[in-house]
């Protein structure tokens, strides 16, 4: 327990090989006392340091907080230790381990999970005593939806999975939530996959180059056999990091790069104190690295525990391929570049996803996936493809419409501020992406994105010219093959 299958077999291989070498030396009359005294079991080179190296330090997770975390507001610190996030200041008081007998008042809540509990209150009583084989409870899955009443920009799911089995043990709640979030996706639906770049629309989103800033394709992947980030133990998260980084460091060609743990993380032997503060700030300023968990959505889910240990980012030399490790998901794979060259971005995205998967399978691991839900991730909103094709686009006139969110939905899109789900836009710049993830293939969703954002830019130009678009917008529909 605590080490992977390949790790244990490598300990065996190296150990027995050493025994035989020692036997041969003894047959030759050599003294090997000093050699035996210095001997150690096999350990992977460049991998995670043993968890015990940090676990005994009272100023480091899991027993304490790092100096950097202690500089953050107290309401954030409370979610970065070893315990579940309880913070009265943010009304985050629902337990994350055992469900109380009765649900709190949900009359002011607005998310998909609470909607289902309001429709059928008996679901809570039916599921509150169940656990997955890894010990995940309904309380763990539901806490973020109870602690957070709603969101000003998007309707959140209000439910996370603590492990792969959560989706089956608590399916009576997850299935209707997934159906509501993914446009009526049925409980017996089959999810399609198509990552053939030849099936993409060959259309320029922004022919003038005046409206798009950067464009990216992003997906998540989870490693089968481990809990998901809301429920990872300290040691398990380190093992997830070790497995993923070993795969990433095997990538070649234009995907070849290096791994940088968050500043202050002690989990990675090759960089025992993580990346420099300057490197971290540079990556964040460019929008390529996730922030500390300053969202109560993440803190209540449990994804901030033991921060920053076991988290980091891999990137290639060209800085157009990134993999986030152990943020909200085990992996976030991102292909991006300046402008709107979706074809090149998607081709790199596909090659990277396949390359990482191939290396992991060679090591005896695989991604969480099934025919019904596609790729399994922490948040049900990302199930299926897990894919978000997005661009930072400047549409100040279109976004000034009071019905802008509804306009996005008409074309199968969603808008968020440029700094993430909890941010707002004040200058007409939005991160526009496909809204769906499940029930449609990767190329289908990218085509919805291409046609939708192209249409947005055309509408922005018409508004700049003083044209009225009400009738055009009323008749608009998302792309369909």
Coordinates of C-alpha atoms in Angstrom, one line a residue:
X1 CA 0.0 0.0 0.0
X2 CA 1.2 3.5 -0.8
X3 CA 3.3 2.5 -3.8
X4 CA 2.2 1.6 -7.3
X5 CA 2.4 -1.8 -8.9
X6 CA 5.3 -0.9 -11.1
X7 CA 7.2 0.7 -8.2
X8 CA 6.9 -2.5 -6.2
X9 CA 8.0 -4.7 -9.1
X10 CA 11.0 -2.5 -9.6
X11 CA 11.9 -2.8 -5.9
X12 CA 11.7 -6.6 -6.4
X13 CA 13.8 -6.6 -9.7
X14 CA 16.5 -4.4 -8.3
X15 CA 16.6 -6.1 -4.9
X16 CA 16.9 -9.7 -6.2
X17 CA 19.4 -8.6 -8.8
X18 CA 21.5 -7.1 -6.0
X19 CA 21.1 -10.3 -3.9
X20 CA 22.6 -12.3 -6.8
X21 CA 25.4 -9.9 -7.3
X22 CA 26.2 -10.1 -3.6
X23 CA 26.1 -13.9 -3.7
X24 CA 28.6 -13.9 -6.6
X25 CA 30.9 -11.6 -4.5
X26 CA 30.7 -13.9 -1.5
X27 CA 31.5 -16.9 -3.7
X28 CA 34.6 -15.0 -4.8
X29 CA 35.5 -14.5 -1.1
X30 CA 34.8 -10.7 -1.0
X31 CA 33.7 -8.9 2.2
X32 CA 30.5 -7.0 1.6
X33 CA 29.6 -5.8 5.1
X34 CA 30.0 -2.1 4.1
X35 CA 28.1 -2.5 0.9
X36 CA 25.1 -4.1 2.7
X37 CA 25.2 -1.4 5.4
X38 CA 24.8 1.3 2.7
X39 CA 22.2 -0.5 0.7
X40 CA 18.7 1.0 0.1
X41 CA 15.6 -0.2 -1.7
X42 CA 15.1 1.0 -5.3
X43 CA 13.5 4.5 -5.7
X44 CA 12.5 6.2 -8.9
X45 CA 14.9 8.9 -10.0
X46 CA 13.6 12.4 -10.2
X47 CA 10.3 11.4 -8.6
X48 CA 8.4 12.5 -5.5
X49 CA 10.3 12.5 -2.3
X50 CA 9.0 10.1 0.4
X51 CA 6.0 11.6 2.1
X52 CA 7.5 11.1 5.5
X53 CA 10.2 13.7 4.6
X54 CA 7.6 16.5 5.0
X55 CA 4.9 14.9 7.1
X56 CA 6.8 15.3 10.4
X57 CA 7.4 19.1 10.0
X58 CA 4.9 21.1 12.1
X59 CA 5.3 24.0 9.6
X60 CA 4.4 22.0 6.6
X61 CA 1.4 19.9 5.4
X62 CA -0.2 17.7 6.5
X63 CA 0.5 18.9 10.1
X64 CA 0.9 22.6 9.4
X65 CA 0.8 25.4 6.9
X66 CA 3.6 26.8 4.8
X67 CA 4.9 30.3 5.4
X68 CA 3.4 31.4 2.0
X69 CA -0.1 30.1 2.9
X70 CA 0.1 31.8 6.3
X71 CA 0.3 35.1 4.4
X72 CA -3.1 34.5 2.8
X73 CA -6.4 35.6 4.4
X74 CA -7.6 33.3 7.2
X75 CA -10.6 32.2 5.3
X76 CA -8.3 30.7 2.7
X77 CA -5.8 29.2 5.2
X78 CA -8.7 27.2 6.8
X79 CA -9.0 25.2 3.5
X80 CA -5.3 24.5 3.0
X81 CA -4.6 22.3 6.0
X82 CA -5.5 18.7 6.7
X83 CA -9.1 19.2 7.8
X84 CA -12.3 19.8 5.9
X85 CA -13.0 23.4 5.2
X86 CA -15.1 25.0 8.0
X87 CA -15.4 28.8 7.9
X88 CA -18.2 30.6 9.5
X89 CA -17.1 33.9 7.8
X90 CA -18.0 32.3 4.4
X91 CA -21.0 30.3 5.7
X92 CA -19.0 27.1 4.9
X93 CA -20.2 25.0 7.8
X94 CA -21.6 21.8 6.2
X95 CA -19.5 18.8 7.3
X96 CA -17.4 17.1 4.7
X97 CA -17.3 13.6 6.3
X98 CA -20.6 12.6 7.8
X99 CA -24.0 13.9 6.7
X100 CA -26.2 15.5 9.4
X101 CA -29.6 14.0 9.9
X102 CA -31.3 16.8 8.1
X103 CA -30.3 19.2 5.4
X104 CA -30.0 22.9 6.2
X105 CA -32.4 25.4 4.7
X106 CA -31.8 25.5 0.9
X107 CA -34.5 28.0 0.0
X108 CA -31.9 30.6 -1.1
X109 CA -29.6 28.2 -2.9
X110 CA -29.3 28.0 -6.7
X111 CA -27.3 25.1 -8.2
X112 CA -28.1 21.9 -10.0
X113 CA -27.6 19.6 -7.0
X114 CA -29.9 21.6 -4.7
X115 CA -32.5 21.8 -7.5
X116 CA -32.7 18.0 -7.5
X117 CA -32.8 17.8 -3.7
X118 CA -35.7 20.3 -3.6
X119 CA -37.6 18.2 -6.2
X120 CA -37.0 15.0 -4.3
X121 CA -36.0 15.5 -0.6
X122 CA -36.0 11.8 -0.1
X123 CA -32.8 11.5 -2.1
X124 CA -30.8 12.8 0.9
X125 CA -32.1 10.3 3.3
X126 CA -31.6 7.5 0.8
X127 CA -27.9 8.4 0.1
X128 CA -26.6 10.1 3.3
X129 CA -25.4 6.8 4.9
X130 CA -23.7 5.3 1.9
X131 CA -19.9 5.2 1.3
X132 CA -17.7 4.2 -1.7
X133 CA -15.1 1.5 -1.2
X134 CA -12.6 4.3 -0.7
X135 CA -14.7 5.9 2.0
X136 CA -16.1 8.8 0.1
X137 CA -19.5 10.0 1.6
X138 CA -22.4 12.0 0.2
X139 CA -21.2 14.8 2.6
X140 CA -17.9 15.1 0.7
X141 CA -19.6 15.2 -2.7
X142 CA -22.3 17.7 -1.6
X143 CA -20.4 20.1 0.7
X144 CA -19.5 22.6 -1.9
X145 CA -23.1 22.9 -3.1
X146 CA -24.4 23.5 0.4
X147 CA -21.7 25.9 1.5
X148 CA -22.0 28.0 -1.7
X149 CA -25.6 29.2 -2.4
X150 CA -24.9 30.3 -5.9
X151 CA -22.6 32.1 -8.3
X152 CA -23.1 35.5 -10.0
X153 CA -21.9 34.5 -13.4
X154 CA -22.8 30.8 -14.0
X155 CA -25.1 28.2 -12.5
X156 CA -22.8 25.8 -10.7
X157 CA -23.2 22.1 -10.3
X158 CA -23.0 22.0 -6.5
X159 CA -21.6 18.5 -6.5
X160 CA -18.2 16.9 -6.9
X161 CA -17.0 13.4 -7.0
X162 CA -14.5 12.2 -4.4
X163 CA -13.5 9.1 -6.5
X164 CA -14.6 7.3 -9.6
X165 CA -17.1 5.2 -7.7
X166 CA -19.0 8.3 -6.4
X167 CA -20.8 8.4 -9.8
X168 CA -22.3 5.0 -9.2
X169 CA -22.8 4.8 -5.4
X170 CA -24.6 8.2 -5.5
X171 CA -26.0 7.9 -9.0
X172 CA -29.5 8.7 -7.8
X173 CA -28.3 12.2 -7.3
X174 CA -25.5 12.4 -9.8
X175 CA -27.6 11.2 -12.8
X176 CA -30.3 13.8 -12.7
X177 CA -27.8 16.5 -11.9
X178 CA -25.7 15.4 -15.0
X179 CA -28.9 15.3 -17.1
X180 CA -29.9 18.8 -16.1
X181 CA -26.3 20.2 -16.5
X182 CA -25.8 18.5 -19.9
X183 CA -29.0 19.3 -21.7
X184 CA -31.0 16.2 -20.8
X185 CA -28.3 13.7 -21.2
X186 CA -30.0 10.3 -20.3
X187 CA -29.0 7.9 -17.6
X188 CA -28.3 5.3 -20.2
X189 CA -26.6 7.6 -22.7
X190 CA -23.5 6.6 -24.6
X191 CA -20.8 9.2 -25.0
X192 CA -19.1 9.6 -28.5
X193 CA -15.4 10.4 -29.1
X194 CA -13.8 12.0 -32.1
X195 CA -10.4 13.5 -31.9
X196 CA -9.7 13.6 -35.7
X197 CA -8.5 17.1 -36.6
X198 CA -9.7 16.5 -40.2
X199 CA -13.3 16.9 -39.0
X200 CA -12.9 20.5 -37.8
X201 CA -14.4 23.4 -39.6
X202 CA -11.8 25.2 -41.7
X203 CA -13.0 28.7 -40.8
X204 CA -11.1 31.6 -39.3
X205 CA -12.7 32.8 -36.1
X206 CA -11.2 36.3 -36.4
X207 CA -10.1 37.2 -39.9
X208 CA -9.1 40.7 -38.9
X209 CA -7.0 39.6 -35.9
X210 CA -8.5 42.5 -33.9
X211 CA -10.8 40.7 -31.5
X212 CA -9.2 37.5 -30.2
X213 CA -6.3 37.6 -27.8
X214 CA -5.4 34.0 -27.1
X215 CA -7.1 30.7 -27.9
X216 CA -6.8 27.3 -26.2
X217 CA -8.1 23.8 -25.9
X218 CA -8.2 22.3 -22.5
X219 CA -9.2 19.0 -21.0
X220 CA -8.9 17.1 -17.8
X221 CA -7.8 13.5 -17.1
X222 CA -7.9 11.4 -14.0
X223 CA -5.7 8.4 -13.1
X224 CA -7.7 5.3 -12.3
X225 CA -7.1 3.7 -8.9
X226 CA -6.7 6.9 -7.0
X227 CA -9.2 9.2 -5.2
X228 CA -10.0 12.4 -7.0
X229 CA -8.5 15.7 -5.6
X230 CA -11.4 16.4 -3.2
X231 CA -10.5 13.2 -1.3
X232 CA -6.8 12.6 -2.0
X233 CA -4.7 11.9 1.1
X234 CA -1.4 13.7 1.4
X235 CA 0.6 10.6 0.4
X236 CA -1.8 9.7 -2.4
X237 CA -1.6 13.1 -4.0
X238 CA 2.2 12.8 -4.1
X239 CA 2.0 9.4 -5.8
X240 CA -0.4 10.9 -8.4
X241 CA 2.2 13.6 -9.0
X242 CA 5.0 11.1 -9.3
X243 CA 3.1 8.9 -11.8
X244 CA 2.0 11.9 -14.0
X245 CA 5.4 13.6 -14.0
X246 CA 7.2 10.4 -15.0
X247 CA 4.9 10.2 -18.0
X248 CA 5.2 13.9 -18.9
X249 CA 9.0 13.8 -18.8
X250 CA 8.9 11.0 -21.4
X251 CA 7.3 13.2 -24.0
X252 CA 9.4 14.1 -27.1
X253 CA 9.4 16.5 -30.0
X254 CA 7.6 19.8 -29.6
X255 CA 5.9 18.4 -26.5
X256 CA 9.2 17.9 -24.6
X257 CA 9.6 20.1 -21.6
X258 CA 10.1 20.1 -17.8
X259 CA 8.0 20.0 -14.6
X260 CA 7.8 22.8 -12.1
X261 CA 6.2 22.2 -8.7
X262 CA 4.5 25.2 -7.0
X263 CA 6.8 27.4 -5.0
X264 CA 7.2 25.9 -1.6
X265 CA 6.2 22.3 -2.5
X266 CA 8.6 19.7 -1.1
X267 CA 7.1 16.8 -3.0
X268 CA 9.4 16.6 -6.0
X269 CA 13.0 15.5 -5.3
X270 CA 14.4 17.1 -8.5
X271 CA 13.2 20.6 -7.3
X272 CA 12.9 20.1 -3.5
X273 CA 11.5 23.6 -2.8
X274 CA 9.5 23.9 -6.0
X275 CA 9.9 26.6 -8.6
X276 CA 11.1 30.1 -7.8
X277 CA 8.7 32.8 -6.8
X278 CA 9.7 34.7 -9.9
X279 CA 8.9 31.7 -12.2
X280 CA 5.6 31.2 -10.5
X281 CA 4.6 34.9 -10.9
X282 CA 5.7 34.9 -14.5
X283 CA 3.5 31.9 -15.3
X284 CA 0.5 33.3 -13.4
X285 CA 0.9 36.8 -15.1
X286 CA 0.7 35.1 -18.5
X287 CA -2.4 33.2 -17.4
X288 CA -0.7 29.8 -17.7
X289 CA -0.8 28.7 -14.0
X290 CA -3.6 28.3 -11.6
X291 CA -4.0 30.5 -8.6
X292 CA -3.9 29.5 -4.9
X293 CA -7.4 28.2 -3.9
X294 CA -9.0 31.6 -3.4
X295 CA -12.5 30.3 -4.3
X296 CA -14.9 28.9 -1.7
X297 CA -16.1 26.5 -4.5
X298 CA -12.6 24.9 -4.5
X299 CA -12.0 25.2 -0.7
X300 CA -15.3 23.6 0.2
X301 CA -14.7 20.8 -2.3
X302 CA -11.5 19.9 -0.5
X303 CA -9.2 20.7 -3.4
X304 CA -7.1 23.2 -1.3
X305 CA -6.0 20.7 1.3
X306 CA -2.2 20.5 1.9
X307 CA -1.5 23.4 -0.4
X308 CA 0.9 23.7 -2.2
X309 CA 2.3 20.1 -1.8
X310 CA 2.1 17.8 -4.8
X311 CA 0.9 20.5 -7.3
X312 CA 2.7 22.0 -10.2
X313 CA 2.9 22.6 -13.9
X314 CA 4.6 21.0 -16.9
X315 CA 5.3 23.0 -20.0
X316 CA 7.2 22.6 -23.3
X317 CA 9.9 24.8 -24.6
X318 CA 7.6 26.8 -26.9
X319 CA 5.3 27.5 -23.9
X320 CA 2.2 26.5 -25.9
X321 CA 1.5 23.1 -24.1
X322 CA 0.9 23.0 -20.4
X323 CA -0.3 20.3 -17.9
X324 CA -1.5 21.4 -14.5
X325 CA -1.0 18.6 -11.9
X326 CA -3.3 18.1 -8.9
X327 CA -5.4 21.3 -9.0
X328 CA -9.1 20.5 -9.4
X329 CA -8.3 17.4 -11.4
X330 CA -5.3 15.1 -11.5
X331 CA -4.4 16.6 -14.8
X332 CA -5.4 19.6 -16.9
X333 CA -4.0 19.4 -20.4
X334 CA -3.8 22.7 -22.2
X335 CA -2.8 23.6 -25.8
X336 CA -2.8 27.3 -26.6
X337 CA -1.3 30.1 -28.6
X338 CA -1.8 33.8 -29.4
X339 CA -4.4 34.4 -32.1
X340 CA -7.1 32.0 -33.4
X341 CA -5.3 29.1 -35.1
X342 CA -7.7 26.5 -33.7
X343 CA -6.5 23.8 -36.1
X344 CA -2.9 23.9 -34.9
X345 CA -4.0 24.1 -31.3
X346 CA -6.3 21.1 -31.6
X347 CA -3.7 19.0 -33.4
X348 CA -1.2 19.7 -30.6
X349 CA -3.9 19.0 -28.0
X350 CA -4.7 15.6 -29.5
X351 CA -1.0 14.6 -29.8
X352 CA -0.4 15.6 -26.2
X353 CA -3.4 13.8 -24.8
X354 CA -2.5 10.6 -26.7
X355 CA 1.2 10.9 -25.8
X356 CA 0.5 11.2 -22.1
X357 CA -2.0 8.4 -22.1
X358 CA 0.4 6.1 -24.0
X359 CA 3.2 6.6 -21.4
X360 CA 0.8 6.1 -18.5
X361 CA -0.5 2.8 -20.0
X362 CA 3.1 1.6 -20.5
X363 CA 3.6 2.2 -16.7
X364 CA 0.5 0.1 -15.9
X365 CA -1.9 3.0 -15.4
X366 CA -4.8 4.4 -17.4
X367 CA -7.3 7.2 -17.4
X368 CA -10.7 7.0 -15.7
X369 CA -13.2 6.4 -18.5
X370 CA -16.5 4.6 -19.3
X371 CA -18.9 4.4 -22.2
X372 CA -21.6 6.3 -20.4
X373 CA -19.8 9.3 -18.9
X374 CA -16.7 9.4 -21.1
X375 CA -13.7 10.7 -19.2
X376 CA -14.3 10.9 -15.4
X377 CA -13.4 14.2 -13.7
X378 CA -14.0 15.8 -10.4
X379 CA -16.8 18.1 -11.4
X380 CA -19.8 16.6 -13.3
X381 CA -19.7 19.7 -15.6
X382 CA -16.5 18.4 -17.1
X383 CA -17.6 14.8 -17.8
X384 CA -17.5 13.3 -21.3
X385 CA -14.8 15.0 -23.3
X386 CA -13.8 17.2 -20.4
X387 CA -13.0 19.6 -23.3
X388 CA -13.2 23.4 -23.1
X389 CA -12.2 25.2 -26.3
X390 CA -11.9 28.9 -25.3
X391 CA -10.7 32.2 -26.5
X392 CA -10.2 35.6 -24.8
X393 CA -12.2 37.8 -27.1
X394 CA -13.0 41.5 -27.0
X395 CA -16.7 42.1 -27.5
X396 CA -17.6 45.2 -25.4
X397 CA -20.8 46.1 -27.3
X398 CA -22.2 42.6 -27.5
X399 CA -21.4 41.8 -23.9
X400 CA -23.1 45.1 -22.8
X401 CA -26.5 43.5 -23.7
X402 CA -28.4 42.6 -20.5
X403 CA -29.2 39.2 -22.1
X404 CA -25.5 38.4 -23.0
X405 CA -25.5 35.2 -21.0
X406 CA -28.7 34.0 -22.8
X407 CA -27.1 35.0 -26.1
X408 CA -24.1 32.8 -25.3
X409 CA -26.4 29.9 -24.4
X410 CA -28.3 30.2 -27.7
X411 CA -25.0 29.4 -29.6
X412 CA -23.9 26.6 -27.2
X413 CA -21.3 28.9 -25.5
X414 CA -20.6 30.2 -22.0
X415 CA -18.8 33.3 -20.9
X416 CA -16.6 33.9 -17.8
X417 CA -14.2 36.6 -16.8
X418 CA -10.6 36.3 -18.0
X419 CA -9.3 35.3 -14.6
X420 CA -11.5 32.2 -14.2
X421 CA -14.9 31.2 -13.1
X422 CA -15.1 33.5 -10.1
X423 CA -14.0 36.6 -12.0
X424 CA -16.0 39.3 -13.8
X425 CA -15.1 41.4 -16.8
X426 CA -15.1 45.2 -16.7
X427 CA -13.6 46.0 -20.2
X428 CA -15.6 43.8 -22.6
X429 CA -13.0 41.0 -22.6
X430 CA -14.5 37.6 -21.9
X431 CA -13.3 34.0 -21.9
X432 CA -15.8 32.4 -24.3
X433 CA -16.0 28.6 -24.6
X434 CA -18.2 25.7 -25.5
X435 CA -20.8 25.1 -22.8
X436 CA -21.3 21.4 -23.3
X437 CA -18.8 18.6 -22.5
X438 CA -20.9 15.4 -22.4
X439 CA -22.9 13.7 -25.2
X440 CA -21.1 15.3 -28.1
X441 CA -17.6 14.5 -29.4
X442 CA -14.5 16.6 -29.2
X443 CA -14.6 17.8 -32.8
X444 CA -18.3 18.6 -32.5
X445 CA -17.7 20.8 -29.5
X446 CA -14.8 22.6 -31.1
X447 CA -16.9 23.3 -34.2
X448 CA -19.6 24.7 -32.0
X449 CA -16.9 27.0 -30.5
X450 CA -15.5 28.0 -33.9
X451 CA -18.8 28.9 -35.4
X452 CA -20.1 30.5 -32.3
X453 CA -17.2 32.9 -31.6
X454 CA -16.9 33.7 -35.3
X455 CA -20.6 34.7 -35.2
X456 CA -20.0 36.8 -32.0
X457 CA -17.2 38.8 -33.8
X458 CA -19.4 39.4 -36.8
X459 CA -22.2 40.6 -34.5
X460 CA -19.7 42.9 -32.7
X461 CA -18.7 44.4 -36.0
X462 CA -22.3 45.0 -36.9
X463 CA -23.0 46.7 -33.6
X464 CA -20.0 48.9 -34.1
X465 CA -21.6 50.0 -37.4
X466 CA -24.8 50.8 -35.5
X467 CA -26.9 47.9 -36.9
X468 CA -29.8 46.4 -34.9
X469 CA -29.3 42.6 -34.2
X470 CA -32.4 41.7 -32.2
X471 CA -34.0 39.6 -35.0
X472 CA -30.7 38.0 -36.0
X473 CA -29.9 37.0 -32.4
X474 CA -33.4 35.7 -31.8
X475 CA -33.1 33.3 -34.8
X476 CA -29.6 32.1 -33.9
X477 CA -28.8 28.4 -33.2
X478 CA -25.6 26.5 -32.3
X479 CA -23.6 24.7 -35.0
X480 CA -24.8 21.3 -36.0
X481 CA -23.2 18.8 -38.4

